[in-house]
CSV table of C-alpha atoms in Angstrom, one decimal:
chain,number,residue,atom,x,y,z
A,1192,MET,CA,-5.5,22.3,14.1
A,1193,SER,CA,-3.1,20.4,11.9
A,1194,TRP,CA,-4.1,19.5,8.4
A,1195,LEU,CA,-4.8,15.9,9.5
A,1196,GLU,CA,-7.1,17.0,12.4
A,1197,THR,CA,-8.9,19.4,10.0
A,1198,ILE,CA,-9.7,16.6,7.6
A,1199,ILE,CA,-10.7,14.2,10.3
A,1200,ALA,CA,-13.0,16.8,11.8
A,1201,ASP,CA,-14.6,17.4,8.4
A,1202,THR,CA,-13.8,21.1,8.4
A,1203,ALA,CA,-11.4,20.9,5.5
A,1204,SER,CA,-11.9,23.2,2.5
A,1205,ALA,CA,-9.8,25.2,0.1
A,1206,GLU,CA,-9.7,28.0,2.6
A,1207,THR,CA,-8.8,25.9,5.6
A,1208,LEU,CA,-6.2,23.7,3.9
A,1209,THR,CA,-4.4,25.9,1.3
A,1210,GLY,CA,-1.9,27.1,3.9
A,1211,ASP,CA,-1.6,24.0,6.0
A,1212,PHE,CA,-1.8,21.0,3.6
A,1213,PRO,CA,1.9,20.3,2.8
A,1214,TRP,CA,1.3,19.5,-0.9
A,1215,ALA,CA,-1.2,22.3,-1.7
A,1216,GLN,CA,1.3,25.0,-2.8
A,1217,ALA,CA,3.0,22.6,-5.3
A,1218,MET,CA,-0.4,21.8,-6.8
A,1219,ILE,CA,-1.4,25.4,-7.1
A,1220,GLY,CA,-0.3,26.6,-10.6
A,1221,CYS,CA,0.9,23.1,-11.6
A,1222,PRO,CA,0.1,22.5,-15.3
A,1223,HIS,CA,-3.1,20.5,-16.0
A,1224,ASP,CA,-4.3,19.3,-19.3
A,1225,PRO,CA,-6.8,21.9,-20.6
A,1226,VAL,CA,-9.0,19.3,-22.4
A,1227,TYR,CA,-9.3,16.8,-19.5
A,1228,HIS,CA,-9.0,19.4,-16.7
A,1229,ALA,CA,-10.4,22.7,-17.9
A,1230,GLU,CA,-11.4,23.6,-14.3
A,1231,GLY,CA,-7.8,24.6,-13.5
A,1232,ASP,CA,-4.8,23.2,-11.6
A,1233,PRO,CA,-4.6,20.1,-9.5
A,1234,TRP,CA,-5.5,22.0,-6.3
A,1235,VAL,CA,-8.7,23.4,-7.9
A,1236,HIS,CA,-9.5,19.9,-9.0
A,1237,THR,CA,-8.8,18.4,-5.6
A,1238,CYS,CA,-11.1,20.8,-3.9
A,1239,MET,CA,-13.8,20.1,-6.4
A,1240,VAL,CA,-13.4,16.3,-5.9
A,1241,SER,CA,-13.7,16.8,-2.1
A,1242,ASP,CA,-16.9,18.7,-2.5
A,1243,GLN,CA,-18.4,16.2,-5.0
A,1244,LEU,CA,-17.5,13.3,-2.6
A,1245,ARG,CA,-19.1,14.8,0.5
A,1246,SER,CA,-22.3,15.8,-1.4
A,1247,GLY,CA,-22.6,12.4,-3.1
A,1248,ASP,CA,-25.7,10.2,-2.6
A,1249,GLY,CA,-25.4,8.1,0.5
A,1250,PHE,CA,-22.2,9.6,1.7
A,1251,ASP,CA,-23.7,10.7,5.0
A,1252,ALA,CA,-25.0,7.2,5.7
A,1253,LEU,CA,-21.6,5.6,5.6
A,1254,THR,CA,-19.8,4.8,8.8
A,1255,ASP,CA,-17.5,7.4,10.4
A,1256,ASP,CA,-14.4,5.4,9.5
A,1257,ARG,CA,-15.4,5.1,5.8
A,1258,ARG,CA,-16.2,8.8,5.5
A,1259,GLU,CA,-12.9,9.8,7.1
A,1260,ILE,CA,-10.9,7.5,4.8
A,1261,LEU,CA,-12.7,8.8,1.8
A,1262,ARG,CA,-12.1,12.4,2.8
A,1263,LEU,CA,-8.4,11.8,3.3
A,1264,SER,CA,-8.2,9.9,0.0
A,1265,ALA,CA,-9.8,12.8,-1.9
A,1266,TRP,CA,-7.3,15.3,-0.6
A,1267,PHE,CA,-4.4,13.0,-1.2
A,1268,HIS,CA,-5.3,11.5,-4.5
A,1269,ASP,CA,-3.4,13.9,-6.8
A,1270,ILE,CA,-0.7,15.2,-4.5
A,1271,ALA,CA,2.0,13.7,-6.7
A,1272,LYS,CA,1.0,15.4,-9.9
A,1273,PRO,CA,3.5,18.2,-9.6
A,1274,MET,CA,6.3,15.7,-9.2
A,1275,THR,CA,5.3,13.7,-12.3
A,1276,THR,CA,4.2,16.3,-14.8
A,1277,VAL,CA,5.4,16.0,-18.4
A,1278,ILE,CA,4.3,18.0,-21.4
A,1279,GLU,CA,4.6,16.3,-24.7
A,1280,TRP,CA,3.2,16.5,-28.2
A,1281,ASP,CA,0.2,14.3,-29.0
A,1282,GLU,CA,0.2,13.4,-32.7
A,1283,GLN,CA,-3.4,12.2,-32.6
A,1284,GLN,CA,-4.8,15.3,-31.0
A,1285,GLU,CA,-2.2,17.6,-32.6
A,1286,ARG,CA,-1.5,19.5,-29.5
A,1287,ASP,CA,0.7,19.5,-26.4
A,1288,ARG,CA,-0.6,17.1,-23.8
A,1289,VAL,CA,-0.1,17.6,-20.1
A,1290,ARG,CA,0.3,14.2,-18.4
A,1291,GLN,CA,1.2,13.0,-14.9
A,1292,PRO,CA,2.2,9.3,-15.4
A,1293,GLY,CA,2.7,7.4,-12.2
A,1294,HIS,CA,1.2,10.0,-9.9
A,1295,ALA,CA,-1.2,7.5,-8.3
A,1296,PRO,CA,1.4,5.0,-6.9
A,1297,LEU,CA,3.8,7.8,-5.9
A,1298,GLY,CA,1.0,9.8,-4.2
A,1299,ALA,CA,-0.1,6.6,-2.4
A,1300,LYS,CA,3.4,6.1,-1.0
A,1301,ILE,CA,3.7,9.7,0.1
A,1302,ALA,CA,0.3,9.5,1.7
A,1303,TRP,CA,1.2,6.4,3.6
A,1304,GLN,CA,4.4,7.9,4.9
A,1305,ALA,CA,2.8,11.2,5.9
A,1306,LEU,CA,0.0,9.4,7.8
A,1307,ILE,CA,2.3,7.0,9.7
A,1308,ASP,CA,4.6,9.9,10.5
A,1309,ALA,CA,1.6,11.9,11.8
A,1310,GLY,CA,0.7,9.0,14.2
A,1311,TYR,CA,-2.5,8.1,12.3
A,1312,ASP,CA,-4.2,4.7,12.7
A,1313,VAL,CA,-2.1,2.2,10.7
A,1314,ILE,CA,-5.1,0.3,9.3
A,1315,LYS,CA,-6.8,3.5,8.1
A,1316,ALA,CA,-3.5,4.7,6.6
A,1317,ARG,CA,-3.3,1.4,4.7
A,1318,ASP,CA,-6.9,2.1,3.3
A,1319,VAL,CA,-5.9,5.6,2.2
A,1320,HIS,CA,-2.9,4.2,0.5
A,1321,ALA,CA,-5.0,1.6,-1.3
A,1322,MET,CA,-7.6,4.2,-2.4
A,1323,VAL,CA,-4.9,6.6,-3.8
A,1324,PHE,CA,-2.9,3.8,-5.4
A,1325,TRP,CA,-5.9,2.4,-7.2
A,1326,HIS,CA,-8.0,5.5,-8.0
A,1327,GLN,CA,-7.0,5.6,-11.7
A,1328,ARG,CA,-7.5,1.9,-12.4
A,1329,PRO,CA,-11.3,1.3,-12.2
A,1330,THR,CA,-12.1,3.3,-15.4
A,1331,HIS,CA,-9.8,0.9,-17.3
A,1332,LEU,CA,-10.4,-2.4,-15.6
A,1333,MET,CA,-13.0,-3.7,-18.0
A,1334,ASP,CA,-10.6,-3.4,-20.9
A,1335,GLN,CA,-8.1,-5.8,-19.2
A,1336,LYS,CA,-7.8,-9.6,-19.2
A,1337,ASN,CA,-7.3,-9.8,-15.4
A,1338,THR,CA,-10.4,-7.8,-14.3
A,1339,LEU,CA,-11.5,-10.3,-11.7
A,1340,GLN,CA,-8.0,-10.7,-10.3
A,1341,ARG,CA,-7.7,-6.9,-9.9
A,1342,VAL,CA,-11.2,-6.7,-8.4
A,1343,ILE,CA,-10.3,-9.3,-5.8
A,1344,GLU,CA,-6.8,-7.8,-5.2
A,1345,PHE,CA,-8.2,-4.4,-4.1
A,1346,GLY,CA,-10.9,-6.1,-2.1
A,1347,HIS,CA,-8.2,-7.8,0.0
A,1348,GLU,CA,-6.1,-4.6,0.4
A,1349,ALA,CA,-9.2,-2.8,1.9
A,1350,HIS,CA,-10.1,-3.0,5.6
A,1351,TYR,CA,-12.7,-0.4,6.7
A,1352,ILE,CA,-13.4,0.5,3.1
A,1353,CYS,CA,-14.6,-1.6,0.1
A,1354,TRP,CA,-15.1,-1.4,-3.7
A,1355,ASP,CA,-18.3,0.7,-3.1
A,1356,ASP,CA,-16.1,3.4,-1.6
A,1357,MET,CA,-13.5,3.2,-4.4
A,1358,LEU,CA,-16.3,3.6,-7.0
A,1359,ARG,CA,-17.6,6.6,-5.0
A,1360,LEU,CA,-14.2,8.2,-5.0
A,1361,CYS,CA,-13.8,7.6,-8.8
A,1362,LYS,CA,-17.2,9.2,-9.5
A,1363,ALA,CA,-16.2,12.2,-7.5
A,1364,ASP,CA,-12.9,12.3,-9.4
A,1365,GLN,CA,-14.8,12.4,-12.7
A,1366,ASP,CA,-17.5,14.9,-11.5
A,1367,GLY,CA,-14.9,17.1,-9.9
A,1368,ARG,CA,-13.5,18.4,-13.2
A,1369,ILE,CA,-14.5,20.2,-16.4
A,1370,CYS,CA,-13.7,17.8,-19.2
A,1371,LYS,CA,-14.4,18.1,-22.9
A,1372,LEU,CA,-13.6,14.4,-23.6
A,1373,ARG,CA,-15.0,12.1,-20.9
A,1374,ASP,CA,-13.9,9.0,-22.9
A,1375,GLY,CA,-16.8,7.0,-21.5
A,1376,ALA,CA,-15.3,6.9,-17.9
A,1377,ASP,CA,-18.7,7.1,-16.3
A,1378,ASP,CA,-20.0,4.1,-18.3
A,1379,ASN,CA,-16.9,2.2,-17.5
A,1380,LEU,CA,-17.4,2.6,-13.8
A,1381,GLU,CA,-21.0,1.4,-14.1
A,1382,LEU,CA,-19.9,-1.6,-16.2
A,1383,LEU,CA,-17.4,-2.5,-13.5
A,1384,ARG,CA,-20.0,-2.3,-10.8
A,1385,MET,CA,-22.3,-4.6,-12.9
A,1386,PHE,CA,-19.3,-7.0,-13.5
A,1387,MET,CA,-18.8,-7.2,-9.7
A,1388,GLU,CA,-22.5,-7.8,-9.1
A,1389,GLU,CA,-22.4,-10.7,-11.6
A,1390,GLN,CA,-19.3,-12.2,-10.1
A,1391,SER,CA,-20.8,-11.9,-6.6
A,1392,SER,CA,-23.1,-14.8,-7.3
A,1393,ASN,CA,-20.1,-17.0,-7.9
A,1394,ALA,CA,-18.3,-15.7,-4.8
A,1395,GLY,CA,-21.3,-16.1,-2.6
A,1396,VAL,CA,-20.7,-12.6,-1.2
A,1397,ASP,CA,-21.3,-9.0,-2.5
A,1398,LEU,CA,-17.9,-8.1,-3.9
A,1399,THR,CA,-18.7,-4.4,-3.8
A,1400,THR,CA,-18.7,-4.6,0.0
A,1401,THR,CA,-16.9,-7.8,0.9
A,1402,PRO,CA,-13.6,-9.5,0.0
A,1403,TRP,CA,-13.6,-12.7,-2.0
A,1404,PRO,CA,-13.8,-15.5,0.6
A,1405,PHE,CA,-10.7,-17.6,0.0
A,1406,PRO,CA,-10.4,-20.8,2.0
A,1407,SER,CA,-6.9,-20.0,3.2
A,1408,ASP,CA,-4.1,-17.4,3.2
A,1409,VAL,CA,-2.2,-19.7,0.9
A,1410,ALA,CA,-5.1,-19.7,-1.6
A,1411,ARG,CA,-5.4,-16.0,-1.5
A,1412,ARG,CA,-1.8,-15.2,-2.1
A,1413,LYS,CA,-1.5,-17.9,-4.8
A,1414,PHE,CA,-4.3,-16.4,-6.7
A,1415,LEU,CA,-3.1,-12.8,-6.4
A,1416,VAL,CA,0.4,-13.6,-7.7
A,1417,GLY,CA,-0.8,-16.1,-10.3
A,1418,PRO,CA,-1.4,-15.6,-14.0
A,1419,SER,CA,-4.6,-13.9,-15.1
A,1420,ASP,CA,-6.3,-17.2,-15.8
A,1421,THR,CA,-5.8,-18.5,-12.3
A,1422,SER,CA,-9.0,-19.6,-10.7
A,1423,PRO,CA,-10.0,-18.1,-7.3
A,1424,PHE,CA,-11.6,-21.4,-6.4
A,1425,PHE,CA,-8.3,-23.3,-6.6
A,1426,GLU,CA,-7.1,-24.4,-3.1
A,1427,PRO,CA,-3.4,-25.1,-3.2
A,1428,PRO,CA,-1.7,-27.3,-0.6
A,1429,THR,CA,-0.3,-25.8,2.6
A,1430,PRO,CA,3.4,-25.0,2.1
A,1431,SER,CA,5.6,-28.0,3.0
A,1432,GLY,CA,8.6,-26.0,4.2
A,1433,SER,CA,9.3,-23.8,7.2
A,1434,ARG,CA,7.9,-20.5,8.1
A,1435,MET,CA,9.9,-17.3,7.5
A,1436,LEU,CA,9.0,-14.1,9.4
A,1437,LEU,CA,10.1,-11.0,7.5
A,1438,MET,CA,10.7,-7.9,9.5
A,1439,SER,CA,10.2,-4.5,7.9
A,1440,GLY,CA,11.0,-1.1,9.5
A,1441,LEU,CA,13.4,1.8,9.6
A,1442,PRO,CA,16.7,1.6,11.5
A,1443,GLY,CA,16.0,2.5,15.1
A,1444,ALA,CA,12.2,1.7,14.6
A,1445,GLY,CA,12.4,-1.2,17.1
A,1446,LYS,CA,12.9,-4.4,15.1
A,1447,ASP,CA,15.4,-6.0,17.5
A,1448,THR,CA,13.3,-5.1,20.5
A,1449,ALA,CA,10.1,-6.4,18.8
A,1450,ILE,CA,11.9,-9.7,18.0
A,1451,ALA,CA,13.1,-10.1,21.6
A,1452,ALA,CA,9.7,-9.3,23.0
A,1453,HIS,CA,7.6,-11.5,20.7
A,1454,PHE,CA,9.8,-14.1,19.0
A,1455,PRO,CA,12.6,-14.8,21.6
A,1456,ASP,CA,13.0,-18.4,20.7
A,1457,LEU,CA,13.3,-18.1,16.9
A,1458,PRO,CA,16.7,-18.0,15.2
A,1459,VAL,CA,17.4,-14.7,13.5
A,1460,VAL,CA,19.1,-13.8,10.3
A,1461,ALA,CA,20.2,-10.2,11.1
A,1462,LEU,CA,22.0,-8.2,8.5
A,1463,ASP,CA,23.3,-5.8,11.2
A,1464,ASP,CA,25.1,-8.8,12.9
A,1465,ILE,CA,26.4,-10.1,9.6
A,1466,ARG,CA,27.7,-6.6,8.7
A,1467,GLN,CA,29.5,-6.4,12.0
A,1468,ALA,CA,31.0,-9.9,11.6
A,1469,LEU,CA,32.3,-9.0,8.2
A,1470,ASP,CA,33.5,-5.6,9.3
A,1471,VAL,CA,31.5,-3.8,6.6
A,1472,ASP,CA,30.5,-0.2,7.3
A,1473,SER,CA,26.8,0.5,7.0
A,1474,GLN,CA,27.4,3.2,4.4
A,1475,SER,CA,29.6,1.0,2.2
A,1476,ASN,CA,28.6,-1.5,-0.5
A,1477,GLN,CA,26.4,-4.1,1.1
A,1478,GLY,CA,26.8,-6.9,-1.5
A,1479,ARG,CA,28.8,-9.2,0.7
A,1480,VAL,CA,26.4,-8.7,3.6
A,1481,ILE,CA,23.3,-9.4,1.6
A,1482,GLN,CA,24.8,-12.6,0.0
A,1483,ALA,CA,25.9,-13.8,3.5
A,1484,GLY,CA,22.3,-13.1,4.7
A,1485,PHE,CA,20.8,-15.2,1.9
A,1486,GLU,CA,23.1,-18.1,2.6
A,1487,ALA,CA,22.2,-18.0,6.3
A,1488,ALA,CA,18.6,-18.1,5.4
A,1489,ARG,CA,19.1,-21.0,3.1
A,1490,VAL,CA,20.6,-23.0,6.0
A,1491,HIS,CA,17.3,-22.5,7.9
A,1492,LEU,CA,15.1,-23.2,4.8
A,1493,ARG,CA,17.0,-26.4,4.0
A,1494,ALA,CA,16.5,-27.6,7.6
A,1495,GLY,CA,12.8,-26.8,7.5
A,1496,ARG,CA,13.4,-24.5,10.5
A,1497,ASN,CA,11.2,-21.5,11.3
A,1498,PHE,CA,13.2,-18.2,11.5
A,1499,VAL,CA,13.2,-14.4,11.5
A,1500,TRP,CA,14.8,-12.4,8.7
A,1501,ASN,CA,15.7,-9.1,10.3
A,1502,THR,CA,16.2,-6.3,7.7
A,1503,THR,CA,14.7,-3.0,6.8
A,1504,GLY,CA,12.6,-4.4,4.0
A,1505,LEU,CA,11.0,-1.0,3.3
A,1506,THR,CA,10.3,-1.4,-0.4
A,1507,ARG,CA,8.4,-4.1,-2.3
A,1508,GLN,CA,11.3,-4.6,-4.7
A,1509,LEU,CA,13.7,-5.4,-1.9
A,1510,ARG,CA,11.2,-7.6,-0.1
A,1511,GLN,CA,10.5,-9.6,-3.2
A,1512,LYS,CA,14.1,-10.8,-3.4
A,1513,ILE,CA,13.8,-12.4,0.0
A,1514,ILE,CA,10.3,-13.7,-0.5
A,1515,ARG,CA,11.3,-15.4,-3.8
A,1516,LEU,CA,14.0,-17.3,-1.9
A,1517,ALA,CA,11.5,-18.6,0.7
A,1518,ARG,CA,9.1,-19.6,-2.1
A,1519,ASP,CA,11.9,-21.7,-3.7
A,1520,TYR,CA,11.8,-23.8,-0.5
A,1521,ASP,CA,8.0,-23.9,-0.3
A,1522,ALA,CA,8.1,-21.9,2.9
A,1523,ARG,CA,5.2,-19.8,4.4
A,1524,VAL,CA,6.1,-16.1,4.5
A,1525,ASP,CA,4.7,-13.8,7.1
A,1526,ALA,CA,5.8,-10.3,7.9
A,1527,VAL,CA,5.9,-7.9,10.8
A,1528,SER,CA,6.0,-4.2,10.0
A,1529,ILE,CA,7.3,-1.7,12.6
A,1530,ASP,CA,5.0,1.2,11.7
A,1531,VAL,CA,6.3,4.1,13.8
A,1532,PRO,CA,7.0,7.8,12.8
A,1533,ALA,CA,10.3,8.4,11.2
A,1534,SER,CA,11.0,11.0,13.9
A,1535,LEU,CA,10.8,8.3,16.6
A,1536,ALA,CA,13.1,6.0,14.6
A,1537,ILE,CA,15.6,8.9,14.3
A,1538,ALA,CA,15.4,9.6,18.0
A,1539,ARG,CA,15.9,5.9,18.9
A,1540,ASN,CA,18.7,5.5,16.4
A,1541,ARG,CA,20.7,8.4,18.1
A,1542,GLY,CA,20.8,6.3,21.2
A,1543,ARG,CA,22.4,3.3,19.5
A,1544,PRO,CA,26.1,2.5,19.9
A,1545,ASP,CA,26.8,3.0,16.2
A,1546,PRO,CA,24.0,5.3,15.0
A,1547,LEU,CA,23.3,6.1,11.3
A,1548,PRO,CA,23.3,9.8,10.3
A,1549,ASP,CA,19.8,11.3,10.6
A,1550,ALA,CA,19.9,12.1,6.9
A,1551,ALA,CA,20.4,8.4,6.1
A,1552,ILE,CA,17.2,7.4,8.0
A,1553,THR,CA,15.3,10.3,6.4
A,1554,LYS,CA,16.3,9.1,3.0
A,1555,LEU,CA,15.2,5.5,3.8
A,1556,ALA,CA,11.9,6.9,5.3
A,1557,ASP,CA,11.1,8.3,1.8
A,1558,LYS,CA,11.2,4.8,0.4
A,1559,ARG,CA,8.6,3.1,2.8
A,1560,GLU,CA,5.9,1.1,1.1
A,1561,PRO,CA,3.2,-0.8,3.0
A,1562,ILE,CA,3.2,-4.6,2.7
A,1563,VAL,CA,0.2,-5.8,0.7
A,1564,PRO,CA,-1.7,-9.2,0.6
A,1565,SER,CA,-0.1,-10.2,-2.7
A,1566,GLU,CA,3.3,-10.3,-1.0
A,1567,VAL,CA,3.0,-12.4,2.1
A,1568,HIS,CA,0.6,-14.9,3.7
A,1569,GLY,CA,0.1,-12.8,6.9
A,1570,LEU,CA,1.0,-9.4,8.2
A,1571,TRP,CA,1.2,-7.9,11.6
A,1572,SER,CA,2.0,-4.3,12.6
A,1573,VAL,CA,4.0,-3.2,15.6
A,1574,ASN,CA,3.5,0.3,17.1
A,1575,ALA,CA,5.8,2.4,19.3
A,1576,SER,CA,4.6,0.5,22.4
A,1577,LEU,CA,5.6,-2.9,20.8
A,1578,GLU,CA,1.9,-3.9,20.5
A,1579,LEU,CA,1.1,-6.4,17.7
A,1580,THR,CA,-1.9,-5.7,15.5
A,1581,GLN,CA,-3.0,-8.3,13.0
A,1582,ILE,CA,-3.5,-6.7,9.6
A,1583,PHE,CA,-4.4,-9.8,7.5
A,1584,GLY,CA,-3.7,-13.5,7.5
A,1585,GLY,CA,-5.4,-16.2,9.6
A,1586,GLU,CA,-2.6,-17.4,11.7
A,1587,SER,CA,-1.3,-15.8,14.9
A,1588,ALA,CA,2.1,-14.1,15.1
A,1589,GLU,CA,2.5,-14.8,18.8
A,1590,PRO,CA,4.8,-17.7,19.6
A,1591,ASP,CA,2.8,-18.6,22.7
A,1592,VAL,CA,-0.4,-18.8,20.6
A,1593,LYS,CA,1.3,-20.6,17.7
A,1594,PRO,CA,3.9,-23.0,19.1
A,1595,ALA,CA,4.9,-24.2,15.7
A,1596,TRP,CA,6.8,-21.0,15.3
A,1597,HIS,CA,9.4,-22.3,17.5
A,1598,GLY,CA,10.6,-24.8,14.8
């Protein structure tokens, strides 16, 4: 069996995964802080976390999906530690400290890419990404000013899972190590649970198991991107502008085909077409192409016309530049992500009239980040068969279901 099948089948262990899990060898022997991780290297710790998780109270009573996502999250949660390890002198403790800053978000991105490339369920892959991305945060959330905002944010990134699962993973992460300085982490997790229970009375739902019930997609996104003192009860007006549909996917993944199949009547701002019109090579500086794309989008936004922005849009940083433009015109922003394995995108790209080098797509594949609820109002995923799956957001992506999309 593959490493993924082994974890799904719940037969994963140090013995069954050491040779098959692609990140195990790098974790074996990787430095770990001897005070906070006296049990050994990150692989030893990961195996201990997995054992603690599966033996935890109530784990067997969870649904199959939740147990599966939790198991995957445990094995993935520290995979990026070898890539982020730094050793530096700590003046306060008067010793060399081993740290792995940023290993959680990097590990989450790697996990997302690996699961999509393995053909895993896209919604479950998003849950694993959220769990790995957030797993260090809960022990510090009560010390922050935006605690409620962050509690709500994770709740809306989760699908099959919930905060109860995140706290379960965090407890296993704490118990799956030998630590001389626990720094009150266990108490902080319990205080966070109590905080959520208190806030649940305001929300009208149990926030440890259920997302905050925003009245609309607009209210949800407004709160998540707002300052820390934004009220989750505020209901902003519906955007007065047009609706922009942002595509996201590797070259060759099927963006053009998906647009033709699902949004044939919408005008399209396509950087590939602009690149060809300007006679700019795909491997050259893309400044002129991007500026022309922004101006073409402004034409639609000024006219209040619904349209598709067809670009790779693989990273949050790149997507934000486009999304900010739409926000300037008070437009609603939805997204469609083409979530297919990189190998399929490479194979399809080879059949295009002007294919990119395989290495170029592989490099782009290493940058993929899932679109999260704080970015857009609604999100749909497209698989290899061009089927649309709604991930979040209350309005339909289908033109025949939502005629307003035709502008």
